[in-house]
């Protein structure tokens, strides 16, 4: 598995060997949401950075999953349609939401690395 990158909106990204990028929500986001009961996955189309691509609903709240970079969604995780709880069980693995092809190949490397994301979480906890 390659190194994960993160957004300030608590999405994780993993660059794949074929040039696509897999996206999910972090364990921090999953813990904040609680038990996930529904996931609305994105359409297979182009989204601009910051656009709401998916929605995740839990027993506590609903939250958007935002497109981390400009790009075209190529695939969604069909397992989440019938088993949204996979997001709780394995948020950084089988609980992925979608794969996309970024408009700019090196854009993923500009996102937060693990250390920067950990600092963000710590700062949020102290706020």
Short mmCIF file of C-alpha atoms in Angstrom, two decimals:
data_model
loop_
_atom_site.label_atom_id
_atom_site.label_comp_id
_atom_site.label_asym_id
_atom_site.label_seq_id
_atom_site.Cartn_x
_atom_site.Cartn_y
_atom_site.Cartn_z
CA UNK A 1 0.00 0.00 0.00
CA UNK A 2 1.37 3.40 -0.89
CA UNK A 3 1.50 6.35 1.46
CA UNK A 4 -1.82 7.93 2.30
CA UNK A 5 -2.54 11.63 1.87
CA UNK A 6 -5.28 13.56 3.65
CA UNK A 7 -7.54 16.57 3.29
CA UNK A 8 -8.62 19.04 5.97
CA UNK A 9 -12.15 17.65 5.42
CA UNK A 10 -10.95 14.25 6.75
CA UNK A 11 -10.81 12.32 3.50
CA UNK A 12 -7.88 10.00 2.83
CA UNK A 13 -6.38 9.39 -0.60
CA UNK A 14 -4.20 6.58 -1.89
CA UNK A 15 -2.51 6.75 -5.28
CA UNK A 16 -2.88 3.48 -7.17
CA UNK A 17 -0.44 1.91 -9.64
CA UNK A 18 -2.74 2.67 -12.60
CA UNK A 19 -2.72 6.42 -11.89
CA UNK A 20 -6.14 6.46 -10.23
CA UNK A 21 -6.68 7.62 -6.65
CA UNK A 22 -8.82 5.85 -4.05
CA UNK A 23 -10.77 8.02 -1.59
CA UNK A 24 -12.41 7.30 1.74
CA UNK A 25 -13.03 8.99 5.06
CA UNK A 26 -10.51 8.84 7.87
CA UNK A 27 -10.92 6.93 11.12
CA UNK A 28 -11.25 10.34 12.83
CA UNK A 29 -14.23 11.22 10.61
CA UNK A 30 -15.77 7.78 11.02
CA UNK A 31 -15.45 8.00 14.81
CA UNK A 32 -17.06 11.45 14.82
CA UNK A 33 -19.98 10.21 12.73
CA UNK A 34 -20.66 7.03 14.67
CA UNK A 35 -22.49 4.07 13.15
CA UNK A 36 -22.82 4.60 9.39
CA UNK A 37 -26.25 3.60 8.08
CA UNK A 38 -26.23 4.91 4.48
CA UNK A 39 -23.78 6.06 1.84
CA UNK A 40 -24.76 7.90 -1.33
CA UNK A 41 -21.92 7.36 -3.78
CA UNK A 42 -20.97 9.78 -6.57
CA UNK A 43 -21.93 9.59 -10.21
CA UNK A 44 -19.23 8.51 -12.67
CA UNK A 45 -18.44 12.00 -13.93
CA UNK A 46 -16.00 14.90 -13.56
CA UNK A 47 -16.07 16.87 -10.30
CA UNK A 48 -14.22 20.04 -9.37
CA UNK A 49 -12.16 20.17 -6.19
CA UNK A 50 -14.41 20.91 -3.21
CA UNK A 51 -17.64 19.69 -4.83
CA UNK A 52 -19.73 17.35 -2.71
CA UNK A 53 -19.21 13.98 -4.36
CA UNK A 54 -20.82 11.63 -1.85
CA UNK A 55 -22.87 11.69 1.33
CA UNK A 56 -22.47 9.52 4.40
CA UNK A 57 -25.25 9.24 6.97
CA UNK A 58 -24.93 7.89 10.46
CA UNK A 59 -27.16 7.57 13.47
CA UNK A 60 -25.74 10.95 14.60
CA UNK A 61 -25.55 13.07 11.44
CA UNK A 62 -25.14 13.32 7.69
CA UNK A 63 -21.94 14.63 6.16
CA UNK A 64 -20.62 15.37 2.72
CA UNK A 65 -17.60 13.69 1.21
CA UNK A 66 -15.88 16.31 -0.91
CA UNK A 67 -13.89 15.87 -4.06
CA UNK A 68 -10.31 16.37 -2.88
CA UNK A 69 -8.98 17.39 -6.31
CA UNK A 70 -10.33 18.08 -9.79
CA UNK A 71 -10.94 14.75 -11.47
CA UNK A 72 -13.23 12.17 -13.01
CA UNK A 73 -14.81 9.48 -10.83
CA UNK A 74 -14.06 6.13 -12.45
CA UNK A 75 -15.46 3.64 -9.95
CA UNK A 76 -17.50 3.50 -6.74
CA UNK A 77 -17.42 0.90 -3.99
CA UNK A 78 -20.54 -1.23 -4.63
CA UNK A 79 -20.21 -2.97 -1.24
CA UNK A 80 -21.31 0.23 0.51
CA UNK A 81 -24.77 0.08 -1.10
CA UNK A 82 -25.75 -3.02 0.86
CA UNK A 83 -23.22 -2.82 3.72
CA UNK A 84 -22.51 0.80 4.72
CA UNK A 85 -21.22 -0.43 8.06
CA UNK A 86 -17.99 -1.43 6.28
CA UNK A 87 -17.03 2.25 6.66
CA UNK A 88 -17.04 1.73 10.45
CA UNK A 89 -15.31 -1.64 10.31
CA UNK A 90 -12.48 -0.72 7.92
CA UNK A 91 -12.48 3.02 7.04
CA UNK A 92 -8.95 2.98 5.59
CA UNK A 93 -9.42 -0.22 3.62
CA UNK A 94 -12.59 -1.95 2.42
CA UNK A 95 -14.65 1.10 3.42
CA UNK A 96 -13.32 3.20 0.52
CA UNK A 97 -15.88 5.36 -1.33
CA UNK A 98 -14.63 5.95 -4.87
CA UNK A 99 -11.70 5.97 -7.27
CA UNK A 100 -10.96 8.87 -9.57
CA UNK A 101 -8.46 10.03 -12.16
CA UNK A 102 -7.03 13.37 -11.06
CA UNK A 103 -6.87 16.15 -13.65
CA UNK A 104 -3.29 16.87 -12.55
CA UNK A 105 -1.13 13.81 -11.89
CA UNK A 106 1.09 15.26 -9.16
CA UNK A 107 -1.69 17.03 -7.24
CA UNK A 108 -2.07 14.23 -4.67
CA UNK A 109 1.45 14.83 -3.37
CA UNK A 110 0.46 18.40 -2.44
CA UNK A 111 -2.09 17.20 0.15
CA UNK A 112 -1.40 16.59 3.83
CA UNK A 113 0.93 13.73 4.76
CA UNK A 114 0.35 11.63 7.90
CA UNK A 115 2.34 13.97 10.19
CA UNK A 116 0.53 17.09 8.95
CA UNK A 117 -2.85 15.36 9.31
CA UNK A 118 -2.00 14.24 12.85
CA UNK A 119 -1.13 17.86 13.73
CA UNK A 120 -4.48 18.98 12.27
CA UNK A 121 -6.36 16.46 14.42
CA UNK A 122 -4.43 17.53 17.53
CA UNK A 123 -5.13 21.22 16.82
CA UNK A 124 -8.85 20.48 16.32
CA UNK A 125 -8.97 18.58 19.61
CA UNK A 126 -7.41 21.50 21.47
CA UNK A 127 -9.72 24.10 19.90
#
